Coordinates of C-alpha atoms in Angstrom, one line a residue:
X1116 CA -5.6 77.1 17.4
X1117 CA -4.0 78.4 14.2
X1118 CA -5.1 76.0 11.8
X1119 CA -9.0 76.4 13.0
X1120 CA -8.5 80.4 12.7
X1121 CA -7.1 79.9 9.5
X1122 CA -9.2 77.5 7.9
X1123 CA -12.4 80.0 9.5
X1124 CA -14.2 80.9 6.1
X1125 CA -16.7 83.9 5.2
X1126 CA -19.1 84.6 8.1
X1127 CA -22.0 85.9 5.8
X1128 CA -24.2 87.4 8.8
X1129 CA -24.0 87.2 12.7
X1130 CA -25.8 85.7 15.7
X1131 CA -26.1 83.9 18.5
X1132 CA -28.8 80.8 18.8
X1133 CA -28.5 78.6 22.2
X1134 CA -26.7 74.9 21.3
X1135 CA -30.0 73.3 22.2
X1136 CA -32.3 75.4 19.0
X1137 CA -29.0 74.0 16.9
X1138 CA -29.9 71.2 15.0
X1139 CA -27.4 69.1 12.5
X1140 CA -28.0 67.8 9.4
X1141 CA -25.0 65.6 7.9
X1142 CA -25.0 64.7 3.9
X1143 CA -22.7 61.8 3.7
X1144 CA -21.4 62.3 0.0
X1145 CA -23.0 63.3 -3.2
X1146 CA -25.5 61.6 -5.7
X1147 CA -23.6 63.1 -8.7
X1148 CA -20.2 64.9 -8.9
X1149 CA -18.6 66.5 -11.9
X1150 CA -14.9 67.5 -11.8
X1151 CA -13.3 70.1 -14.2
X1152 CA -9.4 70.1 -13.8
X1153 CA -7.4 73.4 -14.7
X1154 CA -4.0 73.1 -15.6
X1155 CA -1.0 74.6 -13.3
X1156 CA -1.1 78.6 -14.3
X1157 CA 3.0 78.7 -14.3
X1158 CA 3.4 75.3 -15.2
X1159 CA 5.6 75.8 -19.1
X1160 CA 4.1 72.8 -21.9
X1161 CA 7.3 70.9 -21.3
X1162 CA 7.4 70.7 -17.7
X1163 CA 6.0 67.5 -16.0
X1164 CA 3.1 67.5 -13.8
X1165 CA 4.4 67.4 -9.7
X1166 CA 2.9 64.4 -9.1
X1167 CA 3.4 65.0 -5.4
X1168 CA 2.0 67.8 -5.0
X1169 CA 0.0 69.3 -8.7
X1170 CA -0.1 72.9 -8.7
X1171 CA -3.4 73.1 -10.6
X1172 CA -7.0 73.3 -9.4
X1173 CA -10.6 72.2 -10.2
X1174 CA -13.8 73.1 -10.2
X1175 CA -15.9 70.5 -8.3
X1176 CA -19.8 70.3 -8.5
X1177 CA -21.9 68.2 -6.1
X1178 CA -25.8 67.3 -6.6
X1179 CA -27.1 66.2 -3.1
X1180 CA -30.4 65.9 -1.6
X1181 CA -30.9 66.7 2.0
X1182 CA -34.0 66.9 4.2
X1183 CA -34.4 69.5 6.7
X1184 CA -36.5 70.4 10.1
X1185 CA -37.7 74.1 10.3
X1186 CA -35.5 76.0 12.6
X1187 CA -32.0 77.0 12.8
X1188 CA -30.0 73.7 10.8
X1189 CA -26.2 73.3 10.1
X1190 CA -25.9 71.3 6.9
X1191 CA -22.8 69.3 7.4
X1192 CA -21.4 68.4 3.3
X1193 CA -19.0 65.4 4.2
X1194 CA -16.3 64.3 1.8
X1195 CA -15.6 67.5 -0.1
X1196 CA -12.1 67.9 -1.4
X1197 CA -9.7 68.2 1.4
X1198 CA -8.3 70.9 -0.5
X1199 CA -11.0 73.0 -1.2
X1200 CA -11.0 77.1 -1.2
X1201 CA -14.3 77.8 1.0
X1202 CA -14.6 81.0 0.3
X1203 CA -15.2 80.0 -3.4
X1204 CA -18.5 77.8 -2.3
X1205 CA -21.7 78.8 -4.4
X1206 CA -24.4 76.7 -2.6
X1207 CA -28.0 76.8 -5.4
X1208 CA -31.5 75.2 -4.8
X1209 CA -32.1 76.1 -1.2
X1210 CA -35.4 77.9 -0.3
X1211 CA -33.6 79.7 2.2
X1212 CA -30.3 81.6 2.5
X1213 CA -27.1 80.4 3.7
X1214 CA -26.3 82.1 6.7
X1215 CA -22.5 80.8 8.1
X1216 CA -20.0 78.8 6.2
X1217 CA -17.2 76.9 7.7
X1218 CA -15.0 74.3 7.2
X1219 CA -13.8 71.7 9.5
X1220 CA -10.3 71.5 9.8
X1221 CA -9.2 68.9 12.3
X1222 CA -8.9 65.2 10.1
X1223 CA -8.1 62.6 10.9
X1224 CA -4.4 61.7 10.3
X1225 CA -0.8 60.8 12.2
X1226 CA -0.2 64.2 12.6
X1227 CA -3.5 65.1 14.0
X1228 CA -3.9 62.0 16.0
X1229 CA -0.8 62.9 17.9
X1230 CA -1.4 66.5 18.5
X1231 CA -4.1 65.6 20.2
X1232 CA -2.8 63.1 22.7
X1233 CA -0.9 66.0 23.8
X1234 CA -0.6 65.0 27.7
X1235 CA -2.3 61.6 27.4
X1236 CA -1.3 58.2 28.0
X1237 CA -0.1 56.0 25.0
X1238 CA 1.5 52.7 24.5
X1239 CA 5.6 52.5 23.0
X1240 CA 5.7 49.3 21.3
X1241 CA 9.4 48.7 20.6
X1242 CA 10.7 45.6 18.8
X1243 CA 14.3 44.5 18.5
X1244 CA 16.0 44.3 15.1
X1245 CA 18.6 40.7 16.1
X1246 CA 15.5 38.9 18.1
X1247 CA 12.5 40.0 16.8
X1248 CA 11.0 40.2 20.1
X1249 CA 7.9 42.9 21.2
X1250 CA 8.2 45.4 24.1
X1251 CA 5.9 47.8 24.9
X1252 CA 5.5 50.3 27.9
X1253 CA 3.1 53.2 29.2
X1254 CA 4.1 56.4 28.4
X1255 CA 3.2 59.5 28.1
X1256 CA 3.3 62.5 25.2
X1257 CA 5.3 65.7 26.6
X1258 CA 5.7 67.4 23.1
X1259 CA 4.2 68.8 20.4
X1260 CA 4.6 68.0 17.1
X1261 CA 7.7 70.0 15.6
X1262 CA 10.3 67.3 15.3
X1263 CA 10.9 65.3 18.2
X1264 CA 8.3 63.3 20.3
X1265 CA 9.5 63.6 24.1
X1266 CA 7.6 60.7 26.5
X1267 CA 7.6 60.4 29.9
X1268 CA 7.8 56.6 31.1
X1269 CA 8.5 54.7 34.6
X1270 CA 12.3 55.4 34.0
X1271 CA 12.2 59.0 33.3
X1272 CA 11.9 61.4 30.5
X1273 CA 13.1 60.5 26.9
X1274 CA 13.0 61.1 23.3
X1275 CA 11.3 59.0 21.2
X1276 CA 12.8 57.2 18.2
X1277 CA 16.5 57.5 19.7
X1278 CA 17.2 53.9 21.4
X1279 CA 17.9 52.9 17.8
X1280 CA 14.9 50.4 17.9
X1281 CA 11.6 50.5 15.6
X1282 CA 9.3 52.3 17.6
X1283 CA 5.6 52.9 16.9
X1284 CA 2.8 54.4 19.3
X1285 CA -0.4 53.1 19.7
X1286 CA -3.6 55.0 20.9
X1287 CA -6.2 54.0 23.0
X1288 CA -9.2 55.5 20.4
X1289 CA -9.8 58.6 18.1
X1290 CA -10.0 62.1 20.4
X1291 CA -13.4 63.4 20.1
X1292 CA -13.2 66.2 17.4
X1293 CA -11.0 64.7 14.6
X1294 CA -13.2 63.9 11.5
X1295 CA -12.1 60.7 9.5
X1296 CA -13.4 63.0 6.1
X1297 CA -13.0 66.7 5.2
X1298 CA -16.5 68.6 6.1
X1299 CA -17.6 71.8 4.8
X1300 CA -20.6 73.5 7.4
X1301 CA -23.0 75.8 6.2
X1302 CA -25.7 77.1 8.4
X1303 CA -29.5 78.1 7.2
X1304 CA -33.2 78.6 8.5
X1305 CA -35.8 77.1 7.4
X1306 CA -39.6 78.6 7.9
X1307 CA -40.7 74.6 7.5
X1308 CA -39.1 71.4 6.7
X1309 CA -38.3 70.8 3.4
X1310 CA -36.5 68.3 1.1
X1311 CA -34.1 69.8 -1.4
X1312 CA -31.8 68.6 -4.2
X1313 CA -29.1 71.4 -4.2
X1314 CA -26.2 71.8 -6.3
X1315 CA -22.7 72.3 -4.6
X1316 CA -19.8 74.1 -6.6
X1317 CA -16.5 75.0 -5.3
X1318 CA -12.9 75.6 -6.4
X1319 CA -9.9 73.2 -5.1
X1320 CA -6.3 72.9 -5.1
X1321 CA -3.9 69.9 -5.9
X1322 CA -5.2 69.0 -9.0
X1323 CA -3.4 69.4 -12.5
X1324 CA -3.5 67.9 -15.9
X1325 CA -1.4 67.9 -19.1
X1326 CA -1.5 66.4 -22.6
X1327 CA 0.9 63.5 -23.4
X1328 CA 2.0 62.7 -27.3
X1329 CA 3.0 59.6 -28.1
X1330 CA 4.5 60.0 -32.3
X1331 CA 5.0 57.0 -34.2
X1332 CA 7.1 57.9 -37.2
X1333 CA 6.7 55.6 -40.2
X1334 CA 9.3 54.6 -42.7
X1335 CA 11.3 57.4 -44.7
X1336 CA 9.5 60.2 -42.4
X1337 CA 7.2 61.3 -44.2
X1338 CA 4.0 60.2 -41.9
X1339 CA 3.2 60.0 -38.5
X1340 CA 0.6 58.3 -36.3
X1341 CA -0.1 61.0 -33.0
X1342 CA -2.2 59.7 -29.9
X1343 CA -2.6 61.7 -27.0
X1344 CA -3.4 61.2 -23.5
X1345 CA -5.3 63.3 -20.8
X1346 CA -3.3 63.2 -18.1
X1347 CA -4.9 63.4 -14.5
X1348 CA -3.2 63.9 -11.5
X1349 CA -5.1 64.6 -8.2
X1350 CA -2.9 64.9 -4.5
X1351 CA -6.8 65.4 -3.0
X1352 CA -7.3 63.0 0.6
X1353 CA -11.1 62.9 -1.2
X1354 CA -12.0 60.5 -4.1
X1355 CA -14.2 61.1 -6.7
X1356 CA -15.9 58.6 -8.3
X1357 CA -17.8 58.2 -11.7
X1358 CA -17.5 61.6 -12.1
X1359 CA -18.1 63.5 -15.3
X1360 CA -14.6 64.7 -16.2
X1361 CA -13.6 68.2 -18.2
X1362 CA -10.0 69.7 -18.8
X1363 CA -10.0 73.1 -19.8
X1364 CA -6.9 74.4 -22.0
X1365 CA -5.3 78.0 -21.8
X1366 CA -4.6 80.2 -18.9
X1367 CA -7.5 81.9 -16.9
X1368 CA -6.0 85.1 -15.1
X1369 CA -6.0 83.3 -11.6
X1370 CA -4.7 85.1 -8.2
X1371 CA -2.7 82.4 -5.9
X1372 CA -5.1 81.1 -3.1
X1373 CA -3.5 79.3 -0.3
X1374 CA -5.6 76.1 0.5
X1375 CA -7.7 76.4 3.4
X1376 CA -7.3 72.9 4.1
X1377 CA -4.3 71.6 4.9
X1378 CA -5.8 68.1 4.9
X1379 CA -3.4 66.7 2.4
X1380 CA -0.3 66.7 4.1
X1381 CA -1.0 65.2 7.6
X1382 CA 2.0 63.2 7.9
X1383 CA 4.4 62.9 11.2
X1384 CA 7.7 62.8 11.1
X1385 CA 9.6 62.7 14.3
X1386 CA 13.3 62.4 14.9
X1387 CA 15.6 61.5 17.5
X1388 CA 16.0 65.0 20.1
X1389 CA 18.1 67.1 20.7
X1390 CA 21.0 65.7 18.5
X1391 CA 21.5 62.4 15.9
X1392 CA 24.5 61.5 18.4
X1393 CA 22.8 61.5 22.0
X1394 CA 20.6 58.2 21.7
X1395 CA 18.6 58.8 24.8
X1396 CA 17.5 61.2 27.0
X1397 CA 16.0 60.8 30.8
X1398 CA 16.0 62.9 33.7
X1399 CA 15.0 62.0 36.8
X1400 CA 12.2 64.3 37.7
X1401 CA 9.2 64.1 35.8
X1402 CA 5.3 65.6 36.2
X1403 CA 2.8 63.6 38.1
X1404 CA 1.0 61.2 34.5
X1405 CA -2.8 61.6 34.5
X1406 CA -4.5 58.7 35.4
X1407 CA -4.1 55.8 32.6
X1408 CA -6.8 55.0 29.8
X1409 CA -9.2 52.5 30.0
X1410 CA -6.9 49.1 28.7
X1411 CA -8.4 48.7 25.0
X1412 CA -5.4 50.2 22.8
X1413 CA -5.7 50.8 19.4
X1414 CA -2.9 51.0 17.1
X1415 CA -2.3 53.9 14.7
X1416 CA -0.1 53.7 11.9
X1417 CA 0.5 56.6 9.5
X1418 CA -0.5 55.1 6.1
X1419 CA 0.7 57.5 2.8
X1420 CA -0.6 55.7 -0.1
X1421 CA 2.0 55.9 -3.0
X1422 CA 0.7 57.9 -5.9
X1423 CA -1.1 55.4 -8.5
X1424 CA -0.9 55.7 -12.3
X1425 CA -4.1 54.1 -14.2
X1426 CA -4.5 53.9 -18.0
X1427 CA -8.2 53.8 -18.8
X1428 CA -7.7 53.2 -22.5
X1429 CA -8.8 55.1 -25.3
X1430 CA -12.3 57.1 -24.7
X1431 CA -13.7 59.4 -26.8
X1432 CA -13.0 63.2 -26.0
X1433 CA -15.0 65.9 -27.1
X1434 CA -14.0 69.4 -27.5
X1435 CA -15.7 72.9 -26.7
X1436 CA -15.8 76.4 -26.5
X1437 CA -15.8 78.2 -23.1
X1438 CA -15.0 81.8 -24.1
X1439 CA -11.3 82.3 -25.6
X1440 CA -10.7 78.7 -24.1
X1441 CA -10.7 75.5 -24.7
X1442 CA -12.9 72.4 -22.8
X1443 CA -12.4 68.9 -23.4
X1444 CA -15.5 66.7 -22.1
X1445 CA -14.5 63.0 -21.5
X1446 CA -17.6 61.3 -22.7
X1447 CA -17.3 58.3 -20.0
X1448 CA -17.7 59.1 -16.1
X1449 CA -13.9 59.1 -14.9
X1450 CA -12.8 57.7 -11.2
X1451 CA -10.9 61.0 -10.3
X1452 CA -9.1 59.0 -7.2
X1453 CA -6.8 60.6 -4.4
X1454 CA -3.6 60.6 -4.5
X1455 CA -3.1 59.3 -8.2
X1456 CA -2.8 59.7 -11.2
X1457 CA -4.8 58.6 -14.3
X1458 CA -4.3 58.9 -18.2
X1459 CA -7.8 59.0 -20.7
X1460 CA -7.6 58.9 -24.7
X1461 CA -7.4 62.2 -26.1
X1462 CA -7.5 61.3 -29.9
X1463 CA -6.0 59.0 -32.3
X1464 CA -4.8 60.3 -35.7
X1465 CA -3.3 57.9 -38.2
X1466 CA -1.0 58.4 -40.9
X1467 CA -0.5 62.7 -40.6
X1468 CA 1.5 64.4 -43.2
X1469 CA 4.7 65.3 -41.0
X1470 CA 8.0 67.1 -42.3
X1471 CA 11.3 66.5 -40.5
X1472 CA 13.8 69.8 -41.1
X1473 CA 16.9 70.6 -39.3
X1474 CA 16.7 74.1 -38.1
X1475 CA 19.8 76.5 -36.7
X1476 CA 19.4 80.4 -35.3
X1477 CA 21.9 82.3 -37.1
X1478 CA 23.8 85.5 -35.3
X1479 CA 26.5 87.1 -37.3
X1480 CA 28.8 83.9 -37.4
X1481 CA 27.4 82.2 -34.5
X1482 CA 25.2 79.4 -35.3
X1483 CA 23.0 76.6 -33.0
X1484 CA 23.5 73.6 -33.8
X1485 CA 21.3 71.9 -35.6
X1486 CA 17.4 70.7 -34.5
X1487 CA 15.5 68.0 -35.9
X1488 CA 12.2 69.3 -35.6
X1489 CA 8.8 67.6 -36.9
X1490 CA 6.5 69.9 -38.6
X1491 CA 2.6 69.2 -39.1
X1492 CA -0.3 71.5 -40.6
X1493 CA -3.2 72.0 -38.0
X1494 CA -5.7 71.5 -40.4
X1495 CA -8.1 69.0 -41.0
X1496 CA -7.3 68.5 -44.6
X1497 CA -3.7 67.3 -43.3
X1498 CA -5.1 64.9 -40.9
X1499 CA -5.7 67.2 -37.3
X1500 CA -7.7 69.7 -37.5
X1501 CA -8.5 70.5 -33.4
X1502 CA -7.2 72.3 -31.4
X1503 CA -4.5 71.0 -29.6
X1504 CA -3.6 71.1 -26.1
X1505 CA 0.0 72.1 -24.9
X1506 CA 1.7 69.4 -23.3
X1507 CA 5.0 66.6 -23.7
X1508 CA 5.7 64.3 -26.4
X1509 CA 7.7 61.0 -27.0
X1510 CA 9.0 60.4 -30.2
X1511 CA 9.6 56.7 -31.7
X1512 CA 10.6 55.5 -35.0
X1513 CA 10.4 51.8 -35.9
X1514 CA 13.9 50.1 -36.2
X1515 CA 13.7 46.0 -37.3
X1516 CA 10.2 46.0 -36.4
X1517 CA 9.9 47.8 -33.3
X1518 CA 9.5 51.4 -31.6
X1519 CA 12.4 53.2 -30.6
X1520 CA 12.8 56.7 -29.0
X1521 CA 13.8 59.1 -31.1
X1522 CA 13.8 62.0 -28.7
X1523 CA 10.8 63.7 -26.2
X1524 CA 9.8 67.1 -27.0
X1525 CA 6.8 69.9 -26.3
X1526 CA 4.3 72.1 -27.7
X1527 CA 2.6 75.1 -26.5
X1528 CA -1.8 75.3 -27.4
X1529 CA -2.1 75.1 -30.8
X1530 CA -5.4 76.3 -32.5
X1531 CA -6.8 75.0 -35.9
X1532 CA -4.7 76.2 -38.7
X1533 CA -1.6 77.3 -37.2
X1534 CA 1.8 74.8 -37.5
X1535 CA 2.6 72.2 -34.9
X1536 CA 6.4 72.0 -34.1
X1537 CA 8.2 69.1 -32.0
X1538 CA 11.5 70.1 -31.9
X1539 CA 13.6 67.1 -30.5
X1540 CA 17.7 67.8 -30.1
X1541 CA 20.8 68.2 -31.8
X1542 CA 21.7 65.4 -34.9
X1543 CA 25.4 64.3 -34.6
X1544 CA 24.6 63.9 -38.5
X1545 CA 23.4 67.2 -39.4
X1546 CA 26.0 70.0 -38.6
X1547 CA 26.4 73.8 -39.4
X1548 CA 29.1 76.4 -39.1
X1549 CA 29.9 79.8 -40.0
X1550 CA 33.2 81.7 -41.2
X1551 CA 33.7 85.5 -41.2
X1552 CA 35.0 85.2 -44.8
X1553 CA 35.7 89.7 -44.6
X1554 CA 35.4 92.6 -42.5
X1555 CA 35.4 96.6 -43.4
X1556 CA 34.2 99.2 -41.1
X1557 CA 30.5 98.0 -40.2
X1558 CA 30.1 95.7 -42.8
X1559 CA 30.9 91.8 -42.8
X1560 CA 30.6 88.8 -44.9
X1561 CA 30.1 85.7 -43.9
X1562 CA 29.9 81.7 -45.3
X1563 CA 27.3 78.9 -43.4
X1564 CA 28.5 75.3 -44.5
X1565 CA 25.7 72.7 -43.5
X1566 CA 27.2 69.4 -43.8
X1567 CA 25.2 66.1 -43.7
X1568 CA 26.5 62.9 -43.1
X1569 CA 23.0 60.9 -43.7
X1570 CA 22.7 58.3 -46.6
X1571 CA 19.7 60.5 -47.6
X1572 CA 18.5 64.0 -48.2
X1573 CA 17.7 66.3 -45.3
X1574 CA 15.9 69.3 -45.3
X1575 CA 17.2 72.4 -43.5
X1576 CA 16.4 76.0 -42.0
X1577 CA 18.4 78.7 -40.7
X1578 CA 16.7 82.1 -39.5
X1579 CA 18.7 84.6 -38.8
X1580 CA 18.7 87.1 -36.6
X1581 CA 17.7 91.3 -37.4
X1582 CA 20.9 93.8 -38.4
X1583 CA 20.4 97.3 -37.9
X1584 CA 22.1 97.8 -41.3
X1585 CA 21.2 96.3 -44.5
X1586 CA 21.2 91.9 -45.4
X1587 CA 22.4 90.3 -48.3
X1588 CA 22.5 86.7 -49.0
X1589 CA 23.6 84.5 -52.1
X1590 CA 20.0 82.6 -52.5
X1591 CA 16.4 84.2 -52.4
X1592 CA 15.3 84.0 -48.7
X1593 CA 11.8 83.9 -47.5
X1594 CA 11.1 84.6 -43.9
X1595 CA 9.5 82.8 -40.7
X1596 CA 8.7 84.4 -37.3
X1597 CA 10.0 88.0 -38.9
X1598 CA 12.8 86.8 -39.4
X1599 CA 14.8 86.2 -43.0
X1600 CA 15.0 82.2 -43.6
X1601 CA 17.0 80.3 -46.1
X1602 CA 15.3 77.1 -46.5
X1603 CA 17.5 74.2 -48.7
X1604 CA 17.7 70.6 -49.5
X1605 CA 20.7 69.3 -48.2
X1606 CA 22.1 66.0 -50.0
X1607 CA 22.7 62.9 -49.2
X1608 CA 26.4 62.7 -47.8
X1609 CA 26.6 66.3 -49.2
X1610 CA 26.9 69.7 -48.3
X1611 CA 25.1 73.1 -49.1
X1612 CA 26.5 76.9 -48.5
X1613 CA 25.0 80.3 -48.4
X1614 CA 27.2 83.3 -48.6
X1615 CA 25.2 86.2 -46.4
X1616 CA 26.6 90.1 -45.7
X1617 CA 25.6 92.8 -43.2
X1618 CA 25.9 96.1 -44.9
X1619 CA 26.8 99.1 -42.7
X1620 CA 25.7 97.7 -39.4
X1621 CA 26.2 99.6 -36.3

């Protein structure tokens, strides 16, 4: 089958051992697990996570203690993540080398559990919408599993899900084969028995995290209050609880790895065959059924948990070094569960010196609009001091006694020292516009007019952008980003100018 020759990982040396000299040893699940979460590689600091399906990875570690007989042994390590690169396994603490890895790739899922009743006898169980009553009927499954599910019954040959009724088919057990947890297999010999702790490490996909800012502005604007989440997000079929929880900031040069295990997306989906207008289809010549199951059905139901958000409160977050990167260790263990996501205190920092400016990109006499941005100093004196991880931000300001959004907004990584920006949107109060006052040859002069319409002062900025030829302006400029800056206080209800020429420009 394709997905077994896939999922197939790195044969590490060959042989052949009769089944009997094979013996099994199954570890049900780890003693200790710790779970470090990279963030999505291509993933830009304003982008949310994809909660269904989180383009990140992790680096899981196991502790597990397993006994073995002498002889030949596959180690069977049950509930690693279903997502898990197998090739990337690093297997430490065993007297003896690992021989074969492999991963089991048939779980146990709707998808699955239908692919194999391939040719076997189900039940339909068919209820009517007006009278609530029950139906159901032997059938048996003539398709695979690419779109439509075509049954043979006593009347014929037809496709499932088109007689308009809610249909759902029931099994009469599990195929031998499907596992109900994702297994990696590694294969070893032993001179004599032996009980080992060993430590499991291996890289996953379908995990991601970001940083979330939540900015409290106080009164006039001068100060802020920032908290910050961790934000978890795991799409993994495989739990992982209590376990010791890192998030590592910054881009490690990463290739893409398709996941071996495609054990995340076992859904069915099955629709009415061969068109959305022909309800049924029967014909009256059908293959001989094989002979029916013994009568104890069980029913099957495909069960996709919605993706959960927890908030575990505020926990204290300490941060590392790991190379030219940054690692933030969650002091307490953290439930990393499937198919959710989970938020974690980052830090709480009260009362931060903040600067609101309105800032414009100037080109000739085309100018933005202007930006309220928030401005704070990375330094510890000014109230941070850490290095801060990119990610979103909300915005609020207090109006008659309680938080309203001001705007949401982004930041790249941001190391101790340099200037933290939010910019937020354009002010309907705030606006700037430029007027070609002259023109002669290659040389232009222009006039920017900020206007604002606030009962208070505003600050502004406009940088503007290189000329090959020479730049003149009617205030001293400083510069930002390489670029020259005129930086002025803006009155309330008022207006300011600059008069600015480009000298023999090209």
């Amino acid at each position: 089958m394709r997905g077994l020759l896939a999922l197939a990982a790195l044969i590490v040396s060959a042989g052949t051992v009769p089944a009997a000299a094979q013996q099994i040893v199954t570890s049900a699940g780890p003693e200790n697990v710790s779970v470090t979460v990279y963030r999505a590689p291509y993933r830009d600091a304003d982008e949310a996570i994809d909660r269904g399906n989180p383009d990140g990875y992790a680096l899981i570690t196991e502790t597990r203690t397993v006994t073995l007989p002498a002889g030949r042994t596959t180690i069977r390590f049950e509930g690693v993540a279903g997502n898990i690169f197998p090739e990337s396994a690093i297997i430490a603490g065993l007297a003896q080398g690992v021989r074969e890895k492999n991963l089991d790739a048939d779980l146990l899922s709707a998808r699955s559990l239908y692919d194999r009743a391939l040719g076997r006898r189900v039940i339909i169980r068919r209820t009517n919408k007006v009278s609530g009553k029950v139906s159901e009927e032997q059938a048996t499954i003539r398709s695979g599993v690419g779109g439509a599910a075509v049954v043979q019954t006593g009347g014929g040959v037809e496709a499932l899900r088109c007689t308009g009724l809610p249909e759902t088919i029931l099994y009469e057990g599990v195929p031998a084969g499907l596992s109900a947890k994702p297994t990696l297999s590694i294969e070893v010999n032993s001179v004599v028995a032996s009980t080992s702790t060993i430590t499991l490490s291996y890289l996953a996909g379908g995990f991601d995290w970001q940083a979330d800012y939540v900015i409290r502005l106080a009164p006039g604007g001068a100060r802020a209050d920032i908290f910050a989440w961790v934000t978890l997000a795991s799409s993994d079929v495989t739990s992982f609880a209590q376990a010791g929880t890192q998030v590592i900031a910054g881009k490690p040069n990463r290739e893409s790895t398709p996941s071996f295990g495609d054990f995340g997306s076992g859904s069915l989906s099955l629709q009415c065959w061969p068109s959305a207008g022909e309800r049924q289809v029967r014909y009256a010549s059908a293959p001989p059924p094989p002979p029916p199951p013994p009568p104890a059905p069980m029913m099957m139901m495909e069960a996709r948990a919605a993706i959960d958000v927890v908030v575990t409160g505020a926990r204290k977050v300490a941060q590392e070094e790991l190379g030219d990167f940054k690692l933030y260790r969650i002091a307490d263990p953290v439930t990393v569960a499937s198919k959710a996501q989970k938020q974690v205190g980052l830090l709480s920092k009260e009362s931060v010196p903040v600067a609101i400016v309105y800032a414009s990109d100037v080109d000739e006499d085309d100018v933005d609009g202007p930006i309220m941005t928030i401005r704070a100093k990375n330094w510890r004196e000014a109230g941070l001091g850490l290095p801060l991880p990119a990610g979103r931000a909300a915005v609020f300001e207090a109006v008659g006694g309680r938080p309203i959004l001001v705007g949401e907004s982004s930041t790249d990584d941001k190391a101790i020292g340099e200037d933290v920006e939010f910019k937020l949107d354009e002010s309907p109060s705030v606006t700037a516009d430029a007027d070609q006052l002259s023109r002669k040859g290659r040389s232009a002069r222009y006039r920017l007019t900020v206007t604002n319409a606030n009962p208070w002062p505003i600050a502004y900025e406009a940088k503007f952008a290189p000329v090959d030829g020479r730049f003149t302006a009617s205030a001293k400029l400083g510069k930002r980003d390489g670029k020259a800056l005129w930086a002025v206080l803006v009155p309330a209800n008022g207006t300011a100018t600059l008069d600015y020429a480009t000298i023999g420009q090209r």
